PDB file of C-alpha atoms in Angstrom:
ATOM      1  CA  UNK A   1      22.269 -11.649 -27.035  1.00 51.00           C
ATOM      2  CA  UNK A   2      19.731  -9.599 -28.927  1.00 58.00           C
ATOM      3  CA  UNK A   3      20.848  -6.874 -30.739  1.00 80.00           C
ATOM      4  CA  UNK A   4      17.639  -5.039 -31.042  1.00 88.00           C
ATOM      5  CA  UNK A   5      18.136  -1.061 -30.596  1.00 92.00           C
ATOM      6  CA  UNK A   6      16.130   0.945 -28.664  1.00 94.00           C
ATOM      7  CA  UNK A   7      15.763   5.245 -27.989  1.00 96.00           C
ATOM      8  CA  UNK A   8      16.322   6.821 -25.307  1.00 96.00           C
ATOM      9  CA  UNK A   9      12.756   7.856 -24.663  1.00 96.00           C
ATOM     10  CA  UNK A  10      11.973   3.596 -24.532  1.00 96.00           C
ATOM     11  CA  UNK A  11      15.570   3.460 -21.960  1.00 96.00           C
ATOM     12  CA  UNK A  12      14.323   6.239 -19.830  1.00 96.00           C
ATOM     13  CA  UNK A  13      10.863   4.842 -19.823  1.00 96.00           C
ATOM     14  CA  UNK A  14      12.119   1.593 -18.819  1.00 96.00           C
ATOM     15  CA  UNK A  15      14.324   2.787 -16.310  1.00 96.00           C
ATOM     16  CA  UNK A  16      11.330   4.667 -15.093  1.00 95.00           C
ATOM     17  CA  UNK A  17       8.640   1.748 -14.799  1.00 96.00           C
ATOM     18  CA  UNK A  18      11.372  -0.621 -13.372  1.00 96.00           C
ATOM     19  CA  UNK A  19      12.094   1.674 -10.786  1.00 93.00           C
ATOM     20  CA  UNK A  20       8.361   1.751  -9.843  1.00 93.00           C
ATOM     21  CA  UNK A  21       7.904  -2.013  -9.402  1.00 92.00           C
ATOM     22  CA  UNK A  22      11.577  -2.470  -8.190  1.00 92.00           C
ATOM     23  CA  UNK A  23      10.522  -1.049  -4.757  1.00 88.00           C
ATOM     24  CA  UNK A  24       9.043  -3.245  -1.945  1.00 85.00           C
ATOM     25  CA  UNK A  25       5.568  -2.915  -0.678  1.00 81.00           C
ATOM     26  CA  UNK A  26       7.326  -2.235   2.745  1.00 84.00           C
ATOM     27  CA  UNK A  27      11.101   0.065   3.276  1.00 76.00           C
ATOM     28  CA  UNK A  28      13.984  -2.458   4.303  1.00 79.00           C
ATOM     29  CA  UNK A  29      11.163  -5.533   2.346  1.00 87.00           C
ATOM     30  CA  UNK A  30      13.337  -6.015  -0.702  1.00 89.00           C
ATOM     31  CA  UNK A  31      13.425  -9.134  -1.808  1.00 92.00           C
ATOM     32  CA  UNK A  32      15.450 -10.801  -4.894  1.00 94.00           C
ATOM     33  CA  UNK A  33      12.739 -10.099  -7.580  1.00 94.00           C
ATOM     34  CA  UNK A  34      12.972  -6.685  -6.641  1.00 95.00           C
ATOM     35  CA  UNK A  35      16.453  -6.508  -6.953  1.00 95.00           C
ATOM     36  CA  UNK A  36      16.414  -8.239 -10.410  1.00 96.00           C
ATOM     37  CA  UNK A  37      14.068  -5.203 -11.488  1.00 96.00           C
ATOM     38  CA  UNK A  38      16.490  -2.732  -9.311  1.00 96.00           C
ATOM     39  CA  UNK A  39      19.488  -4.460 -11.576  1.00 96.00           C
ATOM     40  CA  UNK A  40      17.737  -3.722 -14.792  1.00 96.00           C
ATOM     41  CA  UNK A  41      16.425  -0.023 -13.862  1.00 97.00           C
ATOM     42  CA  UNK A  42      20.149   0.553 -13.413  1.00 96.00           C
ATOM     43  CA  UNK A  43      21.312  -0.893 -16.843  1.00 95.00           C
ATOM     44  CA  UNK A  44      18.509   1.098 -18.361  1.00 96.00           C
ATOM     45  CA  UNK A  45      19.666   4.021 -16.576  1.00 97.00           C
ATOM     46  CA  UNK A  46      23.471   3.756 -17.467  1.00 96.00           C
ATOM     47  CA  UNK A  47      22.786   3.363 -20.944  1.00 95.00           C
ATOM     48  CA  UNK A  48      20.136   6.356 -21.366  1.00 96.00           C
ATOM     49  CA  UNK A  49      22.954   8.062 -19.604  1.00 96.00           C
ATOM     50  CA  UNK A  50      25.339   7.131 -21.868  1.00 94.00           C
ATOM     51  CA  UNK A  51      23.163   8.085 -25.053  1.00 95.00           C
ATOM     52  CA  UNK A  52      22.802  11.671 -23.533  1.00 96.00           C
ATOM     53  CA  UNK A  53      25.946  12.238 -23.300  1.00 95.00           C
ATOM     54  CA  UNK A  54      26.863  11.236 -26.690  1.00 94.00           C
ATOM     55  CA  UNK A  55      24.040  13.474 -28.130  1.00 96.00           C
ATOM     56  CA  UNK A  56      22.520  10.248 -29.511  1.00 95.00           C
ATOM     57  CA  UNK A  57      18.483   8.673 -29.247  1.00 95.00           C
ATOM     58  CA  UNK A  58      19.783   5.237 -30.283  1.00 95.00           C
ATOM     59  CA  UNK A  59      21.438   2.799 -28.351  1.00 91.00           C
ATOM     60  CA  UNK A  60      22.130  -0.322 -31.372  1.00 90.00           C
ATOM     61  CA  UNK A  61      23.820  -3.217 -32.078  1.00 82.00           C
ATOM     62  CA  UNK A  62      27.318  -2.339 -32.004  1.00 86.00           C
ATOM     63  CA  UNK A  63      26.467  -0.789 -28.499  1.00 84.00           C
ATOM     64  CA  UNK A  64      24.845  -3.344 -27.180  1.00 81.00           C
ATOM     65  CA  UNK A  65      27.478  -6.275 -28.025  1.00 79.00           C
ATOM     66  CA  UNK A  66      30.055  -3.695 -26.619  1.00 81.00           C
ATOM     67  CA  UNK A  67      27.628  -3.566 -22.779  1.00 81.00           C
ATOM     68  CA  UNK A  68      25.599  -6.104 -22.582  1.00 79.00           C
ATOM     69  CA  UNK A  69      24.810  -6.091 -18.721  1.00 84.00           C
ATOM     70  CA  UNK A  70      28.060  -5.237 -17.874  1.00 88.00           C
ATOM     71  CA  UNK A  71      27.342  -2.024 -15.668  1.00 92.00           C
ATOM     72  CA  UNK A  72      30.821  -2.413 -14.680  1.00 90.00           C
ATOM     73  CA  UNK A  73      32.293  -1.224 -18.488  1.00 88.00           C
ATOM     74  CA  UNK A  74      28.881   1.207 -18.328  1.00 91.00           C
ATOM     75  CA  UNK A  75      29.852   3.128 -15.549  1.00 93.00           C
ATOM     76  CA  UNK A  76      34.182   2.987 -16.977  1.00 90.00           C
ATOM     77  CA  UNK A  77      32.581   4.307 -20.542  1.00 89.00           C
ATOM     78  CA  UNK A  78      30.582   7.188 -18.559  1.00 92.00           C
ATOM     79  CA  UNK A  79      34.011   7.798 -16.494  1.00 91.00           C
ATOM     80  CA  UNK A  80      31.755   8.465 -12.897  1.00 91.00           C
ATOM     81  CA  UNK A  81      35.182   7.403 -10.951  1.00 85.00           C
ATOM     82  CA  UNK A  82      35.086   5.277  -8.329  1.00 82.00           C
ATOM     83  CA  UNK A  83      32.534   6.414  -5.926  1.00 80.00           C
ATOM     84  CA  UNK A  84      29.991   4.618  -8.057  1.00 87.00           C
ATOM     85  CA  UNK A  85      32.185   1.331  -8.750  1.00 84.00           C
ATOM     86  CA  UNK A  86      30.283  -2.085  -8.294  1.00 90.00           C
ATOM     87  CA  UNK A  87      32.101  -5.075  -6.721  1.00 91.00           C
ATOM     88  CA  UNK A  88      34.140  -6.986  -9.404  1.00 91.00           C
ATOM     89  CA  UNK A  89      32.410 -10.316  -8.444  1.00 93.00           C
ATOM     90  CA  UNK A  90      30.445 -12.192  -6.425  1.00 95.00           C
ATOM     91  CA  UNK A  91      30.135 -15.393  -4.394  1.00 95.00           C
ATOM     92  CA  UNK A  92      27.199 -17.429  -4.103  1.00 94.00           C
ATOM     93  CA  UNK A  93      27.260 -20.337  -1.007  1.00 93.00           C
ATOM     94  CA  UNK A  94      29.011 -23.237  -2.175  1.00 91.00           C
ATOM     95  CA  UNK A  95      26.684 -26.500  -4.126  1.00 89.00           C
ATOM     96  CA  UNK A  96      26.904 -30.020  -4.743  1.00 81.00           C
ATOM     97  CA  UNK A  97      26.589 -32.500  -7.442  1.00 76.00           C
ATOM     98  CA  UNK A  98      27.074 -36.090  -6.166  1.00 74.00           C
ATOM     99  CA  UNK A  99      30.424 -36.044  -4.133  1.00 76.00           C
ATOM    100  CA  UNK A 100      31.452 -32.888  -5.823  1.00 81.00           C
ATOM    101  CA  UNK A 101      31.363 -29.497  -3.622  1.00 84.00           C
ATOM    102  CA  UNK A 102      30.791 -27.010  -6.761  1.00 87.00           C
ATOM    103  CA  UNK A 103      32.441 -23.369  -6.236  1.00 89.00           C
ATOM    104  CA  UNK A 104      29.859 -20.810  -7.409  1.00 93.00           C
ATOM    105  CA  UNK A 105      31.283 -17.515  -8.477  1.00 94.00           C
ATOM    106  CA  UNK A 106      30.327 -14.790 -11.434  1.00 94.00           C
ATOM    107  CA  UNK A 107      31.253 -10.983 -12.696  1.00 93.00           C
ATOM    108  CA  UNK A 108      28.737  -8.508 -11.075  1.00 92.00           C
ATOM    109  CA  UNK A 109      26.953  -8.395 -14.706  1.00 89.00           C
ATOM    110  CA  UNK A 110      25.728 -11.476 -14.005  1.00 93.00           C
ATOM    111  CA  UNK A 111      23.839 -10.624 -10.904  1.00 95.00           C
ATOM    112  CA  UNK A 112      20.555 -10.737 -12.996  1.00 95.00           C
ATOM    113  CA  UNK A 113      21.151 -14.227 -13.406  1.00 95.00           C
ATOM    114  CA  UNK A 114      21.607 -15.027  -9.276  1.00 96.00           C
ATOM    115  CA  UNK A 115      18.510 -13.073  -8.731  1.00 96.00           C
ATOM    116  CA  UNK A 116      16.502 -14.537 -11.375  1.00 96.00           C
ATOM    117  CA  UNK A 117      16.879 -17.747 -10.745  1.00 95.00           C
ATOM    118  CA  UNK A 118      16.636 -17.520  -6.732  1.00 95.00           C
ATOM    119  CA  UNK A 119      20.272 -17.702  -5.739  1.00 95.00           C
ATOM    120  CA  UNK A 120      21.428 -15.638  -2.609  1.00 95.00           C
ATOM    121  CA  UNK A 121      24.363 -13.973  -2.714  1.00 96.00           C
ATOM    122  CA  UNK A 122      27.088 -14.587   0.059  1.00 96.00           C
ATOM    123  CA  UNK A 123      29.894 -11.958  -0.926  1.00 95.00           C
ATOM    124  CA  UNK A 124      29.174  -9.499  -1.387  1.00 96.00           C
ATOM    125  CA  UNK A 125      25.767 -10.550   0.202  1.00 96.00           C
ATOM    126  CA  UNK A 126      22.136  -9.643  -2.065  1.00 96.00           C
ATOM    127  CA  UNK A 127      22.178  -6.709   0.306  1.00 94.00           C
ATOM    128  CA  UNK A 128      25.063  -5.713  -0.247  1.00 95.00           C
ATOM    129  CA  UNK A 129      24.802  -5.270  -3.718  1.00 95.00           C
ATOM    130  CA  UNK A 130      21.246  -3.659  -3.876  1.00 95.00           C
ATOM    131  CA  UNK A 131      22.996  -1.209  -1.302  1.00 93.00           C
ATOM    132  CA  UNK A 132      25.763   0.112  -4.838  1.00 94.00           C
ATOM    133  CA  UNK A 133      23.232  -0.569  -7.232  1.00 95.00           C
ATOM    134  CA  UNK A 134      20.495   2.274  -4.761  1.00 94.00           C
ATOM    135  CA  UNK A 135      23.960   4.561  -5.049  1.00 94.00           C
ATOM    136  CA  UNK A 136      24.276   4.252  -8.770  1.00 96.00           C
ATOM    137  CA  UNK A 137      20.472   4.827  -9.319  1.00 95.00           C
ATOM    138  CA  UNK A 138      20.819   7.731  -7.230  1.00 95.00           C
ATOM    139  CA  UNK A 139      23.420   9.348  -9.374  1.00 96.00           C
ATOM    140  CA  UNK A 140      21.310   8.357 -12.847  1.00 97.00           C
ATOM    141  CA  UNK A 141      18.255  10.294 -11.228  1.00 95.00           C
ATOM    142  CA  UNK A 142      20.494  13.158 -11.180  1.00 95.00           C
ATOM    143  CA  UNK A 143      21.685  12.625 -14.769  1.00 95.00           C
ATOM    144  CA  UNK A 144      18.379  12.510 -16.256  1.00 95.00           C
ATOM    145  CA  UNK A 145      16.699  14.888 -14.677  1.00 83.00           C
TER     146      UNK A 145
END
């Protein structure tokens, strides 16, 4: 993982920008793609959050080992209860190699990863999850007013 910092002007710009292209050219059209961008408008979000309220403008190394994509620890570090909590997991349909069935689960910072690389979500399902991720971007808008 990189461990390059960034301000919070670049986070909030990001989280900006991503938000832009993260919406579908039609309501209800939202695809994976745009959920990958939704996914990272949200980690942008959480962590230019996080730097306001610690009276900071860098988010570094130390902070970014500590995160990563983990929105789940974001959201426990900004203490926004449990309103705004993210599933713990997820399940993607099950694969195989040869005879092998292969079980397909991952921790909900890994999401970028399902949606990146075209899996579907099956629980919770890709909707699903865009549905918490809409409610935690609705609560950053309010934080960075």
């Amino acid at each position: 993982m990189s461990a390059i910092p960034f301000t919070d002007r670049e986070l909030t710009r990001a989280w900006r920008e991503l938000l832009v292209v993260a919406q579908p050219p039609a309501p209800g059209d939202r695809k994976n793609p745009h959920r990958l961008l939704l996914f990272y408008a949200v980690e942008c979000g959480l962590k230019a959050v996080w730097l306001k309220r610690q009276r900071r403008t860098l988010f570094e190394g130390a902070d970014i080992h500590q995160t990563g994509h983990d929105l789940q620890q974001l959201l426990k570090n900004l203490k926004v209860g449990s309103a705004l909590s993210l599933p713990e997991s997820f399940q993607l349909p099950d694969t195989s190699q040869g005879a092998d069935s292969l079980q397909r689960k991952g921790k909900f910072g890994d999401l970028h990863l399902v949606w990146r690389y075209g899996g579907k979500c099956q629980a919770p399902t890709d909707k699903d999850c865009e549905q918490q991720l809409l409610k935690v971007l609705a609560w950053i808008q309010g934080e960075l007013k």
